[in-house]
């Protein structure tokens, strides 16, 4: 059967997003608002969002940047440090200031220096999370330089996540931007309270993309893309309909000058074409009937939130979209994720160039 020309689904949410602040926030946010009703906003700003007062301030800055007439709800997170006050976390959750707490192992990724070195120090916070049901969002990579970068997620699961899961059986955990079949298997092994976000780019590229014909900084993100077998495991999980897997774009804008450098930043900016890329993947996997689960239903169910009332229509075109270009920002150009293969989908109203 040929694919449908349009597909209308419950409006999606983005369960893992970097919006930055200032001018960059205002440049990138409209792309997200056109597709997603809500987004889990990551707290790794230059001045990280560590306390509920920071989350209130940052939320107001985001609300101010939403294009007029657009309905979009930022869902805030707190950046866990070894000094995080468990009472402040409880207040943030009970007063609906933040919906989750993000664990960055110190040194694991962009702006993670204030993160956690010794997990034992955050046990009092984890107790509050387990008691209240507030999810712990985990950047699941060890930082030990002796561990090969392609093994850091699998080793983190063995050394850190399995013990945490055992010690806090009621803790609700999201393994963010899962990149390995080991991660998928771990989520499935946990009987309950466990989920994972999957990014559009990890469904499309494997680690070869970073080295195709030369060094390709715009395919470098953390966790780094893995071998093909892992990408296939992610595609299977995302398209399976399993409620434990949902979309988190991990759209992470860095100006080209910071990416195309002798020491380039990690992060892929995919907000403009996130839904088009995901729809393309689901079409290829003959799973368009399960797209809505992955993008719009599974996430709210895990976060115990209602699904969006609005709907989003995707259009399937006869001809592919032109390759994505660059966006101008005050810090210079910003490159949009290029999936490297034709994209036949767009959202209704289309993207520039469509
Ligand atoms: C993210 C960023 O730039 O903030 N980078 C990335 O490669 N994904 C941080 C993160 O989510 O690890
Ligand atoms: Zn991220």
mmCIF file of C-alpha atoms and ligand atoms in Angstrom:
data_model
loop_
_atom_site.group_PDB
_atom_site.id
_atom_site.type_symbol
_atom_site.label_atom_id
_atom_site.label_comp_id
_atom_site.label_asym_id
_atom_site.label_seq_id
_atom_site.Cartn_x
_atom_site.Cartn_y
_atom_site.Cartn_z
ATOM 1 C CA UNK A 1 0.000 0.000 0.000
ATOM 2 C CA UNK A 2 1.477 3.431 -0.833
ATOM 3 C CA UNK A 3 2.099 5.645 2.188
ATOM 4 C CA UNK A 4 -0.647 8.144 3.025
ATOM 5 C CA UNK A 5 -0.370 11.640 1.692
ATOM 6 C CA UNK A 6 -1.177 13.103 5.067
ATOM 7 C CA UNK A 7 -0.999 11.683 8.546
ATOM 8 C CA UNK A 8 -2.712 13.406 11.467
ATOM 9 C CA UNK A 9 -1.625 12.475 14.971
ATOM 10 C CA UNK A 10 -1.939 13.786 18.496
ATOM 11 C CA UNK A 11 0.487 16.669 18.756
ATOM 12 C CA UNK A 12 3.947 15.326 19.705
ATOM 13 C CA UNK A 13 6.127 16.365 22.621
ATOM 14 C CA UNK A 14 9.903 16.513 22.780
ATOM 15 C CA UNK A 15 11.067 14.712 25.927
ATOM 16 C CA UNK A 16 14.693 15.934 25.752
ATOM 17 C CA UNK A 17 15.612 19.350 24.366
ATOM 18 C CA UNK A 18 18.377 21.936 24.725
ATOM 19 C CA UNK A 19 17.065 25.452 24.176
ATOM 20 C CA UNK A 20 20.008 27.494 25.553
ATOM 21 C CA UNK A 21 19.177 31.095 26.512
ATOM 22 C CA UNK A 22 19.381 34.665 25.186
ATOM 23 C CA UNK A 23 19.428 35.157 21.436
ATOM 24 C CA UNK A 24 20.068 31.483 20.675
ATOM 25 C CA UNK A 25 16.902 30.541 22.576
ATOM 26 C CA UNK A 26 14.870 32.988 20.517
ATOM 27 C CA UNK A 27 16.351 31.670 17.268
ATOM 28 C CA UNK A 28 15.794 27.974 17.944
ATOM 29 C CA UNK A 29 12.564 27.852 19.961
ATOM 30 C CA UNK A 30 10.129 28.597 17.084
ATOM 31 C CA UNK A 31 11.215 25.406 15.312
ATOM 32 C CA UNK A 32 10.269 23.331 18.320
ATOM 33 C CA UNK A 33 6.995 25.185 18.868
ATOM 34 C CA UNK A 34 5.836 24.423 15.328
ATOM 35 C CA UNK A 35 5.906 20.694 15.961
ATOM 36 C CA UNK A 36 5.740 20.025 19.679
ATOM 37 C CA UNK A 37 3.181 20.917 22.330
ATOM 38 C CA UNK A 38 5.620 20.524 25.209
ATOM 39 C CA UNK A 39 9.305 19.880 25.703
ATOM 40 C CA UNK A 40 11.461 18.710 28.558
ATOM 41 C CA UNK A 41 14.007 21.502 28.714
ATOM 42 C CA UNK A 42 17.490 20.449 29.720
ATOM 43 C CA UNK A 43 19.117 22.512 32.480
ATOM 44 C CA UNK A 44 22.737 22.598 31.238
ATOM 45 C CA UNK A 45 23.064 26.338 30.715
ATOM 46 C CA UNK A 46 26.382 28.114 31.287
ATOM 47 C CA UNK A 47 24.822 28.928 34.667
ATOM 48 C CA UNK A 48 23.057 25.619 35.214
ATOM 49 C CA UNK A 49 19.464 25.456 36.410
ATOM 50 C CA UNK A 50 20.223 23.915 39.790
ATOM 51 C CA UNK A 51 17.495 25.264 42.060
ATOM 52 C CA UNK A 52 13.775 25.850 41.761
ATOM 53 C CA UNK A 53 14.335 29.631 41.680
ATOM 54 C CA UNK A 54 16.574 29.149 38.610
ATOM 55 C CA UNK A 55 13.904 27.019 36.944
ATOM 56 C CA UNK A 56 11.268 29.715 37.503
ATOM 57 C CA UNK A 57 13.548 32.347 35.956
ATOM 58 C CA UNK A 58 14.475 30.149 32.994
ATOM 59 C CA UNK A 59 10.871 29.151 32.367
ATOM 60 C CA UNK A 60 9.884 32.825 32.235
ATOM 61 C CA UNK A 61 12.650 33.508 29.726
ATOM 62 C CA UNK A 62 11.384 30.659 27.543
ATOM 63 C CA UNK A 63 7.742 31.754 27.840
ATOM 64 C CA UNK A 64 8.830 35.214 26.704
ATOM 65 C CA UNK A 65 10.479 33.736 23.598
ATOM 66 C CA UNK A 66 7.462 31.739 22.405
ATOM 67 C CA UNK A 67 6.128 33.202 19.158
ATOM 68 C CA UNK A 68 2.844 35.041 19.675
ATOM 69 C CA UNK A 69 -0.279 32.940 19.338
ATOM 70 C CA UNK A 70 1.564 29.640 19.721
ATOM 71 C CA UNK A 71 0.604 27.183 22.420
ATOM 72 C CA UNK A 72 3.754 25.639 23.894
ATOM 73 C CA UNK A 73 4.589 24.478 27.383
ATOM 74 C CA UNK A 74 8.191 24.155 28.570
ATOM 75 C CA UNK A 75 8.602 21.411 31.164
ATOM 76 C CA UNK A 76 11.487 22.337 33.401
ATOM 77 C CA UNK A 77 14.226 20.172 34.896
ATOM 78 C CA UNK A 78 16.721 20.695 37.691
ATOM 79 C CA UNK A 79 20.432 20.030 37.224
ATOM 80 C CA UNK A 80 21.521 17.654 39.929
ATOM 81 C CA UNK A 81 24.716 18.555 41.795
ATOM 82 C CA UNK A 82 26.310 17.062 44.864
ATOM 83 C CA UNK A 83 24.892 20.038 46.770
ATOM 84 C CA UNK A 84 21.303 19.806 45.557
ATOM 85 C CA UNK A 85 18.884 20.356 48.426
ATOM 86 C CA UNK A 86 16.361 17.483 48.587
ATOM 87 C CA UNK A 87 13.721 19.809 50.047
ATOM 88 C CA UNK A 88 14.086 22.216 47.140
ATOM 89 C CA UNK A 89 13.594 19.300 44.741
ATOM 90 C CA UNK A 90 10.438 18.258 46.565
ATOM 91 C CA UNK A 91 9.097 21.826 46.449
ATOM 92 C CA UNK A 92 9.918 22.136 42.746
ATOM 93 C CA UNK A 93 7.919 18.994 42.003
ATOM 94 C CA UNK A 94 4.993 19.635 44.311
ATOM 95 C CA UNK A 95 4.606 23.226 43.126
ATOM 96 C CA UNK A 96 4.882 22.197 39.458
ATOM 97 C CA UNK A 97 8.042 24.222 38.905
ATOM 98 C CA UNK A 98 10.022 21.273 37.568
ATOM 99 C CA UNK A 99 8.876 17.876 36.341
ATOM 100 C CA UNK A 100 12.169 15.999 36.604
ATOM 101 C CA UNK A 101 15.775 16.088 37.747
ATOM 102 C CA UNK A 102 18.726 15.577 35.374
ATOM 103 C CA UNK A 103 21.801 13.622 36.354
ATOM 104 C CA UNK A 104 24.974 14.525 34.481
ATOM 105 C CA UNK A 105 28.030 12.572 35.529
ATOM 106 C CA UNK A 106 30.616 15.382 35.913
ATOM 107 C CA UNK A 107 32.588 15.733 32.703
ATOM 108 C CA UNK A 108 30.312 13.498 30.612
ATOM 109 C CA UNK A 109 29.105 16.122 28.138
ATOM 110 C CA UNK A 110 28.579 19.801 27.299
ATOM 111 C CA UNK A 111 28.412 21.940 30.462
ATOM 112 C CA UNK A 112 28.391 18.982 32.820
ATOM 113 C CA UNK A 113 31.248 20.134 35.071
ATOM 114 C CA UNK A 114 28.856 20.958 37.891
ATOM 115 C CA UNK A 115 27.452 17.425 37.672
ATOM 116 C CA UNK A 116 27.853 14.494 40.020
ATOM 117 C CA UNK A 117 31.148 12.711 40.764
ATOM 118 C CA UNK A 118 30.056 10.536 43.662
ATOM 119 C CA UNK A 119 26.567 9.074 43.290
ATOM 120 C CA UNK A 120 26.457 8.338 47.020
ATOM 121 C CA UNK A 121 26.197 12.089 47.613
ATOM 122 C CA UNK A 122 22.858 12.308 45.836
ATOM 123 C CA UNK A 123 21.110 9.424 47.606
ATOM 124 C CA UNK A 124 19.023 11.823 49.753
ATOM 125 C CA UNK A 125 17.702 13.417 46.547
ATOM 126 C CA UNK A 126 17.036 10.010 45.004
ATOM 127 C CA UNK A 127 14.999 9.130 48.086
ATOM 128 C CA UNK A 128 12.794 12.181 47.501
ATOM 129 C CA UNK A 129 12.409 11.218 43.841
ATOM 130 C CA UNK A 130 11.478 7.648 44.716
ATOM 131 C CA UNK A 131 8.928 8.877 47.225
ATOM 132 C CA UNK A 132 7.312 11.563 45.072
ATOM 133 C CA UNK A 133 7.497 9.812 41.690
ATOM 134 C CA UNK A 134 9.504 12.670 40.166
ATOM 135 C CA UNK A 135 11.611 11.084 37.392
ATOM 136 C CA UNK A 136 15.401 10.973 37.343
ATOM 137 C CA UNK A 137 16.680 11.682 33.841
ATOM 138 C CA UNK A 138 20.079 10.148 33.313
ATOM 139 C CA UNK A 139 22.921 10.971 30.975
ATOM 140 C CA UNK A 140 24.147 7.386 30.999
ATOM 141 C CA UNK A 141 27.859 7.472 30.312
ATOM 142 C CA UNK A 142 30.841 6.826 32.558
ATOM 143 C CA UNK A 143 33.582 9.424 32.329
ATOM 144 C CA UNK A 144 36.516 7.147 33.175
ATOM 145 C CA UNK A 145 39.121 7.878 30.472
ATOM 146 C CA UNK A 146 40.157 4.208 30.575
ATOM 147 C CA UNK A 147 36.778 3.211 29.169
ATOM 148 C CA UNK A 148 36.538 3.315 25.383
ATOM 149 C CA UNK A 149 34.157 6.101 24.333
ATOM 150 C CA UNK A 150 31.965 3.618 22.429
ATOM 151 C CA UNK A 151 31.559 1.501 25.593
ATOM 152 C CA UNK A 152 30.702 4.305 28.012
ATOM 153 C CA UNK A 153 26.945 3.759 27.967
ATOM 154 C CA UNK A 154 27.135 -0.019 28.413
ATOM 155 C CA UNK A 155 29.666 0.347 31.241
ATOM 156 C CA UNK A 156 27.501 3.003 32.918
ATOM 157 C CA UNK A 157 24.589 0.588 32.927
ATOM 158 C CA UNK A 158 26.644 -2.143 34.574
ATOM 159 C CA UNK A 159 28.473 -0.006 37.096
ATOM 160 C CA UNK A 160 25.910 2.679 37.945
ATOM 161 C CA UNK A 161 22.385 2.055 36.728
ATOM 162 C CA UNK A 162 21.976 -1.540 37.823
ATOM 163 C CA UNK A 163 23.076 -0.709 41.401
ATOM 164 C CA UNK A 164 20.826 2.404 41.507
ATOM 165 C CA UNK A 165 17.853 0.418 40.218
ATOM 166 C CA UNK A 166 18.441 -2.210 42.921
ATOM 167 C CA UNK A 167 18.867 0.286 45.714
ATOM 168 C CA UNK A 168 15.861 2.444 44.713
ATOM 169 C CA UNK A 169 13.242 0.102 43.242
ATOM 170 C CA UNK A 170 10.569 2.830 43.246
ATOM 171 C CA UNK A 171 12.771 5.388 41.502
ATOM 172 C CA UNK A 172 11.421 6.354 38.083
ATOM 173 C CA UNK A 173 14.337 6.492 35.644
ATOM 174 C CA UNK A 174 14.635 7.712 32.059
ATOM 175 C CA UNK A 175 17.809 6.646 30.297
ATOM 176 C CA UNK A 176 18.217 9.699 28.095
ATOM 177 C CA UNK A 177 19.229 9.462 24.443
ATOM 178 C CA UNK A 178 19.859 5.728 24.592
ATOM 179 C CA UNK A 179 22.350 4.689 21.908
ATOM 180 C CA UNK A 180 23.011 0.976 22.425
ATOM 181 C CA UNK A 181 21.202 -2.336 22.312
ATOM 182 C CA UNK A 182 22.560 -2.805 25.849
ATOM 183 C CA UNK A 183 20.545 0.247 26.913
ATOM 184 C CA UNK A 184 17.414 -1.011 25.180
ATOM 185 C CA UNK A 185 17.841 -4.419 26.820
ATOM 186 C CA UNK A 186 18.345 -2.864 30.263
ATOM 187 C CA UNK A 187 15.149 -0.810 29.960
ATOM 188 C CA UNK A 188 13.243 -3.931 28.931
ATOM 189 C CA UNK A 189 14.761 -5.960 31.770
ATOM 190 C CA UNK A 190 13.591 -3.509 34.424
ATOM 191 C CA UNK A 191 10.132 -4.554 35.333
ATOM 192 C CA UNK A 192 8.762 -1.077 35.894
ATOM 193 C CA UNK A 193 9.492 2.599 36.410
ATOM 194 C CA UNK A 194 12.023 2.661 33.575
ATOM 195 C CA UNK A 195 11.982 4.271 30.151
ATOM 196 C CA UNK A 196 14.324 5.754 27.556
ATOM 197 C CA UNK A 197 14.286 8.593 25.076
ATOM 198 C CA UNK A 198 15.589 8.033 21.562
ATOM 199 C CA UNK A 199 16.821 10.815 19.267
ATOM 200 C CA UNK A 200 16.019 11.225 15.564
ATOM 201 C CA UNK A 201 19.702 11.236 14.661
ATOM 202 C CA UNK A 202 20.575 8.010 16.467
ATOM 203 C CA UNK A 203 17.797 6.340 14.446
ATOM 204 C CA UNK A 204 19.458 7.502 11.227
ATOM 205 C CA UNK A 205 23.241 7.576 11.597
ATOM 206 C CA UNK A 206 25.779 5.123 12.880
ATOM 207 C CA UNK A 207 29.333 6.001 13.853
ATOM 208 C CA UNK A 208 30.559 5.875 10.263
ATOM 209 C CA UNK A 209 28.721 9.154 9.608
ATOM 210 C CA UNK A 210 31.326 11.023 11.650
ATOM 211 C CA UNK A 211 34.126 9.862 9.355
ATOM 212 C CA UNK A 212 32.548 9.699 5.910
ATOM 213 C CA UNK A 213 35.179 11.110 3.521
ATOM 214 C CA UNK A 214 36.715 13.162 6.351
ATOM 215 C CA UNK A 215 35.906 14.393 9.816
ATOM 216 C CA UNK A 216 32.241 15.453 10.083
ATOM 217 C CA UNK A 217 31.712 17.533 13.206
ATOM 218 C CA UNK A 218 27.988 17.973 12.614
ATOM 219 C CA UNK A 219 27.475 14.268 13.295
ATOM 220 C CA UNK A 220 29.307 14.429 16.618
ATOM 221 C CA UNK A 221 27.126 14.336 19.697
ATOM 222 C CA UNK A 222 27.136 12.616 23.059
ATOM 223 C CA UNK A 223 26.498 9.834 23.599
ATOM 224 C CA UNK A 224 28.372 9.296 20.370
ATOM 225 C CA UNK A 225 26.628 7.289 17.621
ATOM 226 C CA UNK A 226 27.508 3.601 17.815
ATOM 227 C CA UNK A 227 27.838 0.709 15.325
ATOM 228 C CA UNK A 228 25.075 -0.270 12.927
ATOM 229 C CA UNK A 229 23.767 -3.122 15.096
ATOM 230 C CA UNK A 230 22.966 -0.598 17.815
ATOM 231 C CA UNK A 231 21.183 1.741 15.419
ATOM 232 C CA UNK A 232 19.026 -1.168 14.296
ATOM 233 C CA UNK A 233 18.168 -2.002 17.917
ATOM 234 C CA UNK A 234 17.098 1.615 18.467
ATOM 235 C CA UNK A 235 14.916 1.545 15.359
ATOM 236 C CA UNK A 236 13.283 -1.668 16.512
ATOM 237 C CA UNK A 237 12.564 -0.249 19.972
ATOM 238 C CA UNK A 238 11.252 3.100 18.698
ATOM 239 C CA UNK A 239 8.937 1.559 16.124
ATOM 240 C CA UNK A 240 7.763 -1.321 18.317
ATOM 241 C CA UNK A 241 5.092 0.702 20.105
ATOM 242 C CA UNK A 242 6.607 -0.351 23.447
ATOM 243 C CA UNK A 243 5.447 2.366 25.888
ATOM 244 C CA UNK A 244 8.886 2.563 27.494
ATOM 245 C CA UNK A 245 10.420 4.303 24.470
ATOM 246 C CA UNK A 246 9.615 7.843 23.365
ATOM 247 C CA UNK A 247 11.041 10.706 21.347
ATOM 248 C CA UNK A 248 13.595 13.076 22.830
ATOM 249 C CA UNK A 249 15.271 15.034 20.056
ATOM 250 C CA UNK A 250 18.340 16.076 22.087
ATOM 251 C CA UNK A 251 18.431 18.991 19.665
ATOM 252 C CA UNK A 252 21.548 20.781 20.932
ATOM 253 C CA UNK A 253 22.497 23.943 19.043
ATOM 254 C CA UNK A 254 26.146 25.009 18.910
ATOM 255 C CA UNK A 255 27.237 27.691 16.438
ATOM 256 C CA UNK A 256 29.283 26.338 13.537
ATOM 257 C CA UNK A 257 32.376 28.104 14.861
ATOM 258 C CA UNK A 258 32.189 25.932 17.995
ATOM 259 C CA UNK A 259 31.552 22.712 16.030
ATOM 260 C CA UNK A 260 34.052 23.235 13.188
ATOM 261 C CA UNK A 261 37.047 23.577 15.437
ATOM 262 C CA UNK A 262 40.164 21.683 16.531
ATOM 263 C CA UNK A 263 38.121 20.711 19.598
ATOM 264 C CA UNK A 264 34.523 20.761 18.425
ATOM 265 C CA UNK A 265 31.529 20.729 20.757
ATOM 266 C CA UNK A 266 29.208 17.747 21.017
ATOM 267 C CA UNK A 267 25.630 18.302 19.907
ATOM 268 C CA UNK A 268 23.393 17.975 16.863
ATOM 269 C CA UNK A 269 20.799 20.635 16.060
ATOM 270 C CA UNK A 270 17.785 18.817 14.645
ATOM 271 C CA UNK A 271 14.803 20.879 15.842
ATOM 272 C CA UNK A 272 13.808 22.080 12.335
ATOM 273 C CA UNK A 273 13.403 18.617 10.823
ATOM 274 C CA UNK A 274 12.921 16.370 13.858
ATOM 275 C CA UNK A 275 9.398 15.186 13.008
ATOM 276 C CA UNK A 276 10.198 14.841 9.305
ATOM 277 C CA UNK A 277 13.168 12.619 10.115
ATOM 278 C CA UNK A 278 11.204 10.476 12.552
ATOM 279 C CA UNK A 279 8.277 10.072 10.136
ATOM 280 C CA UNK A 280 10.740 8.999 7.440
ATOM 281 C CA UNK A 281 12.185 6.350 9.765
ATOM 282 C CA UNK A 282 8.728 5.027 10.653
ATOM 283 C CA UNK A 283 7.768 4.886 6.984
ATOM 284 C CA UNK A 284 10.932 2.927 6.181
ATOM 285 C CA UNK A 285 10.139 0.526 9.015
ATOM 286 C CA UNK A 286 6.519 0.207 7.859
ATOM 287 C CA UNK A 287 5.416 1.425 11.270
ATOM 288 C CA UNK A 288 3.609 4.700 10.550
ATOM 289 C CA UNK A 289 0.652 3.346 12.511
ATOM 290 C CA UNK A 290 2.890 3.386 15.610
ATOM 291 C CA UNK A 291 4.444 6.831 15.065
ATOM 292 C CA UNK A 292 1.942 8.517 17.384
ATOM 293 C CA UNK A 293 2.836 6.175 20.245
ATOM 294 C CA UNK A 294 6.511 7.083 20.003
ATOM 295 C CA UNK A 295 6.058 10.837 19.523
ATOM 296 C CA UNK A 296 2.828 11.678 21.329
ATOM 297 C CA UNK A 297 1.443 8.971 23.649
ATOM 298 C CA UNK A 298 4.217 7.034 25.413
ATOM 299 C CA UNK A 299 5.932 10.095 26.850
ATOM 300 C CA UNK A 300 2.875 11.610 28.537
ATOM 301 C CA UNK A 301 1.977 8.195 29.950
ATOM 302 C CA UNK A 302 5.380 7.858 31.605
ATOM 303 C CA UNK A 303 5.331 11.443 32.917
ATOM 304 C CA UNK A 304 1.737 10.964 34.107
ATOM 305 C CA UNK A 305 0.558 13.929 32.041
ATOM 306 C CA UNK A 306 -2.443 14.164 29.717
ATOM 307 C CA UNK A 307 -1.763 13.820 26.019
ATOM 308 C CA UNK A 308 -1.988 17.017 23.983
ATOM 309 C CA UNK A 309 -5.464 18.004 22.822
ATOM 310 C CA UNK A 310 -4.088 19.552 19.620
ATOM 311 C CA UNK A 311 -3.225 17.486 16.564
ATOM 312 C CA UNK A 312 -0.404 17.703 14.056
ATOM 313 C CA UNK A 313 -0.687 16.872 10.387
ATOM 314 C CA UNK A 314 2.313 15.518 8.553
ATOM 315 C CA UNK A 315 2.446 15.600 4.786
ATOM 316 C CA UNK A 316 4.131 13.094 2.519
ATOM 317 C CA UNK A 317 5.412 14.718 -0.658
ATOM 318 C CA UNK A 318 6.199 13.183 -4.026
ATOM 319 C CA UNK A 319 9.601 14.830 -4.140
ATOM 320 C CA UNK A 320 12.120 15.031 -1.325
ATOM 321 C CA UNK A 321 12.837 18.238 0.580
ATOM 322 C CA UNK A 322 16.031 20.065 -0.361
ATOM 323 C CA UNK A 323 18.887 19.274 2.050
ATOM 324 C CA UNK A 324 18.581 21.374 5.205
ATOM 325 C CA UNK A 325 20.683 24.502 5.313
ATOM 326 C CA UNK A 326 21.952 26.795 8.001
ATOM 327 C CA UNK A 327 20.272 29.260 10.318
ATOM 328 C CA UNK A 328 21.792 32.652 11.148
ATOM 329 C CA UNK A 329 22.328 33.530 14.782
ATOM 330 C CA UNK A 330 24.171 36.311 16.579
ATOM 331 C CA UNK A 331 26.975 33.799 17.136
ATOM 332 C CA UNK A 332 27.176 32.939 13.435
ATOM 333 C CA UNK A 333 25.642 30.164 11.389
ATOM 334 C CA UNK A 334 24.031 27.099 12.905
ATOM 335 C CA UNK A 335 23.916 23.880 10.868
ATOM 336 C CA UNK A 336 20.751 21.778 10.824
ATOM 337 C CA UNK A 337 21.038 17.980 11.030
ATOM 338 C CA UNK A 338 21.276 16.492 7.542
ATOM 339 C CA UNK A 339 20.052 12.897 7.627
ATOM 340 C CA UNK A 340 22.034 12.232 4.455
ATOM 341 C CA UNK A 341 19.062 10.618 2.706
ATOM 342 C CA UNK A 342 15.918 12.082 1.146
ATOM 343 C CA UNK A 343 13.164 13.298 3.449
ATOM 344 C CA UNK A 344 9.669 13.094 1.979
ATOM 345 C CA UNK A 345 7.808 14.346 5.043
ATOM 346 C CA UNK A 346 7.064 17.800 6.361
ATOM 347 C CA UNK A 347 4.641 19.238 8.839
ATOM 348 C CA UNK A 348 1.561 20.964 7.511
ATOM 349 C CA UNK A 349 2.469 24.477 6.546
ATOM 350 C CA UNK A 350 5.870 23.154 5.601
ATOM 351 C CA UNK A 351 9.372 24.250 6.407
ATOM 352 C CA UNK A 352 11.225 27.054 4.653
ATOM 353 C CA UNK A 353 12.487 25.655 1.380
ATOM 354 C CA UNK A 354 9.485 23.371 1.044
HETATM 355 C C1 LIG B 1 24.280 18.302 24.589
HETATM 356 C C2 LIG B 1 24.513 19.806 24.611
HETATM 357 O O1 LIG B 1 25.166 20.320 23.709
HETATM 358 O O2 LIG B 1 24.027 20.471 25.521
HETATM 359 N N1 LIG B 1 25.184 17.700 23.654
HETATM 360 C C3 LIG B 1 25.032 16.504 23.040
HETATM 361 O O3 LIG B 1 25.963 16.089 22.328
HETATM 362 N N2 LIG B 1 23.953 15.792 23.176
HETATM 363 C C4 LIG B 1 24.436 17.731 25.952
HETATM 364 C C5 LIG B 1 23.948 16.302 26.093
HETATM 365 O O4 LIG B 1 22.759 16.027 26.030
HETATM 366 O O5 LIG B 1 24.790 15.412 26.273
HETATM 367 ZN ZN1 LIG B 2 20.930 16.343 25.708
#
